[in-house]
Backbone as JSON Lines, residues from 0, in Angstrom:
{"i":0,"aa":"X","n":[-5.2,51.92,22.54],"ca":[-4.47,52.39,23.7],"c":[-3.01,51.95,23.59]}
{"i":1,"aa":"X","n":[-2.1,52.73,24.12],"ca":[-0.56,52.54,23.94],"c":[-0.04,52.21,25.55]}
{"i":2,"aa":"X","n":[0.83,50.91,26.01],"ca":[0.53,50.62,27.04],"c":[2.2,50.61,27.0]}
{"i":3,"aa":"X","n":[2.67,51.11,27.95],"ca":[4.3,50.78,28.44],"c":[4.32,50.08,29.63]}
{"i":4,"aa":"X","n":[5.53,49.39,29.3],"ca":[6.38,48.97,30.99],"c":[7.6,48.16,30.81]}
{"i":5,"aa":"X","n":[8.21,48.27,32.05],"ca":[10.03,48.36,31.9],"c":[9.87,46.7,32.38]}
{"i":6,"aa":"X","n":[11.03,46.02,31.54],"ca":[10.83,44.4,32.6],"c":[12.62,44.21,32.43]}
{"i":7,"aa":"X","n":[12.85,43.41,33.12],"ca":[14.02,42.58,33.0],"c":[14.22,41.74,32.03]}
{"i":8,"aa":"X","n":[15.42,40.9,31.84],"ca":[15.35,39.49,31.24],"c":[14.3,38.84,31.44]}
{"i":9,"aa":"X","n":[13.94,38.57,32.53],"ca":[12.89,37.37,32.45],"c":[11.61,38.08,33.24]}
{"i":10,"aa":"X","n":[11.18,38.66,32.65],"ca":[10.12,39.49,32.65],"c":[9.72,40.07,33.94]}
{"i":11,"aa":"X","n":[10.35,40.54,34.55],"ca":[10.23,40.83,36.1],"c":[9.89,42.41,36.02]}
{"i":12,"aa":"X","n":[8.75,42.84,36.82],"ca":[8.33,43.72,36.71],"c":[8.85,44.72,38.43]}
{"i":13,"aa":"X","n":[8.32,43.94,39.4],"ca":[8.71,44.4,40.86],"c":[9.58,43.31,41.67]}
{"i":14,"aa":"X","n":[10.17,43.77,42.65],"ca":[10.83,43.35,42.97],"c":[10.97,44.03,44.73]}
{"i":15,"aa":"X","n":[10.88,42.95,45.47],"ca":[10.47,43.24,47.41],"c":[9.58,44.13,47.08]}
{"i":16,"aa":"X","n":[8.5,44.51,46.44],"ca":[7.43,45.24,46.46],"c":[8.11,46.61,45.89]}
{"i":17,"aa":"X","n":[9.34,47.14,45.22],"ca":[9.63,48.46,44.84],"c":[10.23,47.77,42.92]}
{"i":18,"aa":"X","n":[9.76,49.7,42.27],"ca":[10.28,48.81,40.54],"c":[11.91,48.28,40.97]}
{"i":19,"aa":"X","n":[12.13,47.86,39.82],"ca":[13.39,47.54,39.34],"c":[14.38,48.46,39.27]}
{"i":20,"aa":"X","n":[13.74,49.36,38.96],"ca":[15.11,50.84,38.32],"c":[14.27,52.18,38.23]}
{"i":21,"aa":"X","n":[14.63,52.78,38.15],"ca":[14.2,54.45,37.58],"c":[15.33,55.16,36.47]}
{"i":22,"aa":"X","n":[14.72,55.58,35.31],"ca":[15.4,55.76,34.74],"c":[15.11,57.47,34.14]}
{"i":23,"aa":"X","n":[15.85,58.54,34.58],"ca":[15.01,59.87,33.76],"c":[14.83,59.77,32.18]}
{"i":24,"aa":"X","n":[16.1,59.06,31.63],"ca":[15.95,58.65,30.35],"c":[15.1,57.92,28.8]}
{"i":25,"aa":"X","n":[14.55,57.37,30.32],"ca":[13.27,56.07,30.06],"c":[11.78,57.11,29.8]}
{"i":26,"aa":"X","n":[11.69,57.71,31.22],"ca":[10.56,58.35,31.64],"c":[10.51,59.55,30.09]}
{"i":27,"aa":"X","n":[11.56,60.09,29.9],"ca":[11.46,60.94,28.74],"c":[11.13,60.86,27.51]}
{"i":28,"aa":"X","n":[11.77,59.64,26.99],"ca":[11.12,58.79,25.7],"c":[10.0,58.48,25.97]}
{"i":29,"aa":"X","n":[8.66,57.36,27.01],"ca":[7.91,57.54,27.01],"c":[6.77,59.27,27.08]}
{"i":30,"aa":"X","n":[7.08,59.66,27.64],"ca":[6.45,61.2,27.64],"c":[6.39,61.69,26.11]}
{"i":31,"aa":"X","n":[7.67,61.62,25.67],"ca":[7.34,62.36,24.42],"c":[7.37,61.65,23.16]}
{"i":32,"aa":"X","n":[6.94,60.18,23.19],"ca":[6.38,59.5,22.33],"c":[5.17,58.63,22.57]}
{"i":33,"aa":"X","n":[4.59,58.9,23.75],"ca":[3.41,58.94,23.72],"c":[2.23,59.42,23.26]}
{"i":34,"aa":"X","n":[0.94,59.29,23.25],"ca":[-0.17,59.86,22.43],"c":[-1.13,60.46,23.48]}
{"i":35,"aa":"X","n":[-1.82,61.29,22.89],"ca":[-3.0,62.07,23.92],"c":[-2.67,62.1,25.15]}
{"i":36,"aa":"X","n":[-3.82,61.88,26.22],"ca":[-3.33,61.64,27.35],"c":[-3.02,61.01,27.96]}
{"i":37,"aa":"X","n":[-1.66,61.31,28.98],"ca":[-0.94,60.38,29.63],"c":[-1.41,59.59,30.82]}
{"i":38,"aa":"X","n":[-1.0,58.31,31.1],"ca":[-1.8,58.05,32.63],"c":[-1.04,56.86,32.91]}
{"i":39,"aa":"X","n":[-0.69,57.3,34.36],"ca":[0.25,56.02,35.58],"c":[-0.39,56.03,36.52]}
{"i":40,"aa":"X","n":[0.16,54.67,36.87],"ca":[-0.29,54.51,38.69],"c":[0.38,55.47,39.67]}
{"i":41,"aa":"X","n":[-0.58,55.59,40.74],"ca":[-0.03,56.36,41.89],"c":[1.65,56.26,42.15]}
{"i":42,"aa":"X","n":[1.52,54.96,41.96],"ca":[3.09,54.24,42.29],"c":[3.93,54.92,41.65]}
{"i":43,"aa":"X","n":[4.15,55.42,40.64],"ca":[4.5,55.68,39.52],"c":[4.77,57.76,39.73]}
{"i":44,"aa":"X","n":[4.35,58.24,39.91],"ca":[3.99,59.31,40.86],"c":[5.77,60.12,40.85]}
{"i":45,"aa":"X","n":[6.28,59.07,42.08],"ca":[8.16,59.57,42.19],"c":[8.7,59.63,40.51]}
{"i":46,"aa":"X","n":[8.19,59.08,39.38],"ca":[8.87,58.76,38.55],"c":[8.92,59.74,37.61]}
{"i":47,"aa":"X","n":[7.41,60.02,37.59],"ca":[6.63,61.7,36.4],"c":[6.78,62.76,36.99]}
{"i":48,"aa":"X","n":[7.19,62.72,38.1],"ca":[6.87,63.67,38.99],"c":[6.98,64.86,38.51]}
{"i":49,"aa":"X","n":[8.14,65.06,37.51],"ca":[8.58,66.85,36.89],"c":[7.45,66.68,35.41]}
{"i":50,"aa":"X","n":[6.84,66.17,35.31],"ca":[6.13,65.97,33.56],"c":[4.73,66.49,34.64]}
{"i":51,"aa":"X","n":[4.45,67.62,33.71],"ca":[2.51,68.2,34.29],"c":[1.98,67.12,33.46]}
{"i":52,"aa":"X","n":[2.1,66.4,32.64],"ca":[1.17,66.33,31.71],"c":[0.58,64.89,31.55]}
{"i":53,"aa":"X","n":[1.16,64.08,33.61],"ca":[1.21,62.98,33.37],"c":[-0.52,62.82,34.38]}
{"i":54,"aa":"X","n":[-1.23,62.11,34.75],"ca":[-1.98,61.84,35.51],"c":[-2.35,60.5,36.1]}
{"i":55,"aa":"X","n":[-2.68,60.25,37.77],"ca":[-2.56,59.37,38.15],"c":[-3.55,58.6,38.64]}
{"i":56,"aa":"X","n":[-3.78,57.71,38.8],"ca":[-4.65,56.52,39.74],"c":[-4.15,55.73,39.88]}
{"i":57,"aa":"X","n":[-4.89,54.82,40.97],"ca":[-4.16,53.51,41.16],"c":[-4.62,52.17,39.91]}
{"i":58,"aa":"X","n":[-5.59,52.1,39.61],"ca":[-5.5,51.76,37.99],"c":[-5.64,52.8,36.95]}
{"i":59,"aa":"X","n":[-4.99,52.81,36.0],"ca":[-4.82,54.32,35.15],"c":[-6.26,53.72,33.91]}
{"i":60,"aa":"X","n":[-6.27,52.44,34.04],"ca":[-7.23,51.69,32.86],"c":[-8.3,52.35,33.34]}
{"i":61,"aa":"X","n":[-8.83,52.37,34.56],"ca":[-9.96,52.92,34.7],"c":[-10.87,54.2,34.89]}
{"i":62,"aa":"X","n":[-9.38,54.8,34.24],"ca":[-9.68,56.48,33.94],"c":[-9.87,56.91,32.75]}
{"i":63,"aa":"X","n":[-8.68,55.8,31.95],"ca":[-8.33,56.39,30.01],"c":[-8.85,55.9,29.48]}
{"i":64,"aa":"X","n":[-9.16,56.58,28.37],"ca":[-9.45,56.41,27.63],"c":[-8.44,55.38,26.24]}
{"i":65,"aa":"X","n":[-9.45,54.69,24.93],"ca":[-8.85,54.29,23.99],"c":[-7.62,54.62,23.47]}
{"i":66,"aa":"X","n":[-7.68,56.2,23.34],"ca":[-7.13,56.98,22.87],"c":[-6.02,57.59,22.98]}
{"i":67,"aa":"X","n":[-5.62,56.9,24.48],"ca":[-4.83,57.46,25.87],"c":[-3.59,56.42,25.44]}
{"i":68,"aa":"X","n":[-2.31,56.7,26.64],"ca":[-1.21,56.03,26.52],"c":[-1.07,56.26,28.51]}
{"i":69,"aa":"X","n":[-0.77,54.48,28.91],"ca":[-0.82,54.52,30.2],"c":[0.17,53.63,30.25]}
{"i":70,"aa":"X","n":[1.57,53.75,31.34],"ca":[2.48,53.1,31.93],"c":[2.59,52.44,32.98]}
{"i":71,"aa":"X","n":[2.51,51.35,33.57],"ca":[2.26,50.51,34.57],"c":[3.53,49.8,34.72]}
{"i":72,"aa":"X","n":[3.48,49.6,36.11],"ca":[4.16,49.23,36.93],"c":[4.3,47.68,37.6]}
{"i":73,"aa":"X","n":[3.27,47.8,38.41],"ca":[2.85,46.55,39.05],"c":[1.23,45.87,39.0]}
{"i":74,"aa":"X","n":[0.61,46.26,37.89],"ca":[-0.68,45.96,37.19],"c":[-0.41,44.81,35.96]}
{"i":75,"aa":"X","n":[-1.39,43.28,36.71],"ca":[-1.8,42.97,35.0],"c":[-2.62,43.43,33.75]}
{"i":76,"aa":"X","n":[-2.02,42.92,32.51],"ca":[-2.69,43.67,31.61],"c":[-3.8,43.1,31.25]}
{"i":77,"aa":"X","n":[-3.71,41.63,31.14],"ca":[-3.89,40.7,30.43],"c":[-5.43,40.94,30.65]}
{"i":78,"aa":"X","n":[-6.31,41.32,31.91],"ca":[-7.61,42.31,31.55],"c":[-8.36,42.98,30.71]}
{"i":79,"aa":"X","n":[-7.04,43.71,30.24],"ca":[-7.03,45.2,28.93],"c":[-6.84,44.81,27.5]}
{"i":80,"aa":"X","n":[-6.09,43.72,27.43],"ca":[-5.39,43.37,25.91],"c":[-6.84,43.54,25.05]}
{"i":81,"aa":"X","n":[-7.89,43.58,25.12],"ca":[-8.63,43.83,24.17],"c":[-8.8,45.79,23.66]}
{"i":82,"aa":"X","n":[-8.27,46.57,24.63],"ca":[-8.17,47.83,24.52],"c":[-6.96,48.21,24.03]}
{"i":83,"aa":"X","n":[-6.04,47.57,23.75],"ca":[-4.72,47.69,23.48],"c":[-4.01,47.76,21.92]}
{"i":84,"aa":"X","n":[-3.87,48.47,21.46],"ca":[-2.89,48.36,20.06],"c":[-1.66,48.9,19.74]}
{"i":85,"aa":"X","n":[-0.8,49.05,20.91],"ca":[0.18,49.0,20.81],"c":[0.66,49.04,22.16]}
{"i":86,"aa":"X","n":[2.18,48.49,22.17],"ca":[2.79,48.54,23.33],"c":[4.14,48.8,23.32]}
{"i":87,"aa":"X","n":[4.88,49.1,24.1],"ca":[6.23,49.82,24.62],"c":[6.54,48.68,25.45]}
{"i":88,"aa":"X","n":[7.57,47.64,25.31],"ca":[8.34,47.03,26.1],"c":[9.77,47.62,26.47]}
{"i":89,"aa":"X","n":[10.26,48.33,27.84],"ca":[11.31,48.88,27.74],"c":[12.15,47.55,28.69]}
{"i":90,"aa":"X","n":[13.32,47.26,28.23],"ca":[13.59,46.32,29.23],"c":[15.33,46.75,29.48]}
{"i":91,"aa":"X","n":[15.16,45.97,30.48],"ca":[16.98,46.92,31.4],"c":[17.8,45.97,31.06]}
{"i":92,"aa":"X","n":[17.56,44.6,30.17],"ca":[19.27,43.9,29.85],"c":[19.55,43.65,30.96]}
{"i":93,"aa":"X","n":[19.06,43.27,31.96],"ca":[19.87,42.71,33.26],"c":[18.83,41.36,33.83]}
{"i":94,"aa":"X","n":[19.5,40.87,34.32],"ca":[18.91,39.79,35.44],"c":[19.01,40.36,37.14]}
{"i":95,"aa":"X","n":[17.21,40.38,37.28],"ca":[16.96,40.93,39.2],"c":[16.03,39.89,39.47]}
{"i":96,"aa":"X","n":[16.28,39.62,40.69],"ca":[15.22,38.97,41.78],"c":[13.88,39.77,41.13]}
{"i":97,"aa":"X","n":[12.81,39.19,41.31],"ca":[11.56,39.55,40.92],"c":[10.35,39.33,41.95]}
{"i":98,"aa":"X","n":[9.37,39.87,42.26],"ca":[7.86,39.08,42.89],"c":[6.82,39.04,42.13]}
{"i":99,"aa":"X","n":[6.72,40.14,40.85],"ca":[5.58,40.25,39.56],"c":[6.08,39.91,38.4]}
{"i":100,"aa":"X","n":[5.86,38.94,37.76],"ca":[6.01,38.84,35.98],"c":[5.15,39.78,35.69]}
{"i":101,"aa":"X","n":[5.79,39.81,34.14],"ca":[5.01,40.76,33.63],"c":[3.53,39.63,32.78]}
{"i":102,"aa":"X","n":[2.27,39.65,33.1],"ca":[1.54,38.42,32.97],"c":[0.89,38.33,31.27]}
{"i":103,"aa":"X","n":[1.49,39.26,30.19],"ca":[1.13,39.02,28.56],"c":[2.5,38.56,27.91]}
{"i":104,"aa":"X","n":[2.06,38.2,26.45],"ca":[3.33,38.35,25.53],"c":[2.93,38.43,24.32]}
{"i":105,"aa":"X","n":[3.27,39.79,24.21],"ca":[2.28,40.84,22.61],"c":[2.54,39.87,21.24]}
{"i":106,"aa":"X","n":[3.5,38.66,21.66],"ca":[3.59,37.77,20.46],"c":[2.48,37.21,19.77]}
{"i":107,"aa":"X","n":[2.18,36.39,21.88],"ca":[0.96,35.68,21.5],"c":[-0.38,35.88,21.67]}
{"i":108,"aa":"X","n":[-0.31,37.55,21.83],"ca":[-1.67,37.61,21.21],"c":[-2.25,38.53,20.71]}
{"i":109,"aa":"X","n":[-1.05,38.12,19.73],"ca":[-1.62,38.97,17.82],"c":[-0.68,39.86,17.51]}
{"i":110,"aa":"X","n":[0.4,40.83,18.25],"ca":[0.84,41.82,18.27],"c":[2.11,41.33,17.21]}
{"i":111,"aa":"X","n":[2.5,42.44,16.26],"ca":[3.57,41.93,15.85],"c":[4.66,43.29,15.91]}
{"i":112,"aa":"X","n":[5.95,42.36,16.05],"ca":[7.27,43.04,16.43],"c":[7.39,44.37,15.62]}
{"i":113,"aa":"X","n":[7.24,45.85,15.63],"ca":[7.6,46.83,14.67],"c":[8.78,47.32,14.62]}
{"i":114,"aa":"X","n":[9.37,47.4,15.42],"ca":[10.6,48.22,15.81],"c":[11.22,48.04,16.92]}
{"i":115,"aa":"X","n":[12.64,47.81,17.4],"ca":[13.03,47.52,18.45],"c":[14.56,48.89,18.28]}
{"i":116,"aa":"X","n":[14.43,49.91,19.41],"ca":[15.54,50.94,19.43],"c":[15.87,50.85,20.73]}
{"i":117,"aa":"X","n":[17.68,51.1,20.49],"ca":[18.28,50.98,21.48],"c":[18.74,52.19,22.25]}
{"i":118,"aa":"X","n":[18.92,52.88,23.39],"ca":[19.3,54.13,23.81],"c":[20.11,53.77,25.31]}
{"i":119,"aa":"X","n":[21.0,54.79,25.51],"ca":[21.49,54.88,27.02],"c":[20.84,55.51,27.52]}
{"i":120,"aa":"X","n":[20.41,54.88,28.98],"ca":[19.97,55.9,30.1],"c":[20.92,55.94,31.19]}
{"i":121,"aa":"X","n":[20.18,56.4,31.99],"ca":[20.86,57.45,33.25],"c":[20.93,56.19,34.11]}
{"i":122,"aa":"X","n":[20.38,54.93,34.19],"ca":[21.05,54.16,35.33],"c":[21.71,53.05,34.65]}
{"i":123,"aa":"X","n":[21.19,52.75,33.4],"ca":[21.91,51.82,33.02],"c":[22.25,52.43,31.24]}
{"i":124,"aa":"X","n":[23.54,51.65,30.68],"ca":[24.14,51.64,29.7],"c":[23.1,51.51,28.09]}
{"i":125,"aa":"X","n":[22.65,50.64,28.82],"ca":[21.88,50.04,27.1],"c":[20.22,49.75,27.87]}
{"i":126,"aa":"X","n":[19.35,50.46,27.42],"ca":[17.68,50.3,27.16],"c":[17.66,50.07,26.24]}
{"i":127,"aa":"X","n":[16.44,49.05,25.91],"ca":[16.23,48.48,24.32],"c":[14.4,48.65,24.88]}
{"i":128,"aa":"X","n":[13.82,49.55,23.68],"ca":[12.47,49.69,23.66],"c":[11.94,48.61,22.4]}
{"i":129,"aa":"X","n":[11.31,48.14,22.56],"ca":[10.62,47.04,21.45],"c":[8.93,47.74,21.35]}
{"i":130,"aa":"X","n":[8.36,48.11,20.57],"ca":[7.82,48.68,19.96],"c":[6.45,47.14,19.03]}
{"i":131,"aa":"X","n":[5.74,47.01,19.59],"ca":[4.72,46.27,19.39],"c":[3.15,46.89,18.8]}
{"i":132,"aa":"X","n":[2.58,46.11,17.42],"ca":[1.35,47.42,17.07],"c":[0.46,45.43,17.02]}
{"i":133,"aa":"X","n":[-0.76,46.24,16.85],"ca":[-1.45,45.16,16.28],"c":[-2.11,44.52,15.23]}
């Protein structure tokens, strides 16, 4: 399974209960470097909203499949890491107030670094995707 999500510097996932950022830029690279079928949380919903090809629940784990690629928001993983072989860290280069860490670290457990690409998006200057397999 291919698992994304956007964090800050210090791994901050939400923040007063809403994400961090929205990015159309972000949302696009995941979509079209993702695998099979797609799957987000409800939450997540405002973000895919123009992509048909995205589908939702409030845990997406408990819909997809292996095979699948699911983006989360405000979900731990650390549940799933045994379903997991690869991951999408997109992170915004900034420091925000936070209320969720993000609760893994694909370092430590097992994942190793493949690729890290840098792109501009639409709210901020510099996204850096880090690219994790197992």
């Amino acid at each position: 399974m291919l698992v994304a999500y956007c964090i800050d510097n210090n791994g901050g996932l939400i923040f007063n209960n809403r994400r961090l950022s929205r990015d159309k830029a972000l949302c696009d690279d995941f979509v079209s470097t993702a695998r099979n079928k797609i799957y987000a949380q409800d939450y997540s919903k405002t973000l895919f909203e123009s992509y048909f090809s995205v589908s939702y629940a409030q845990n997406p784990f408990d819909i997809s499949s292996d095979d699948d690629s699911v983006f989360i928001e405000s979900l731990a993983l650390s549940p799933y890491t045994d379903r997991i072989d690869k991951i999408y860290v997109y992170k915004w280069n900034r420091d925000y107030p936070s209320d969720m860490k993000i609760d893994i670290d694909p370092l430590a457990l097992g994942f190793k670094l493949a690729d890290t690409v840098e792109f501009k998006g639409n709210s901020h200057d510099k996204i850096s995707k880090e690219i994790y397999v197992r």
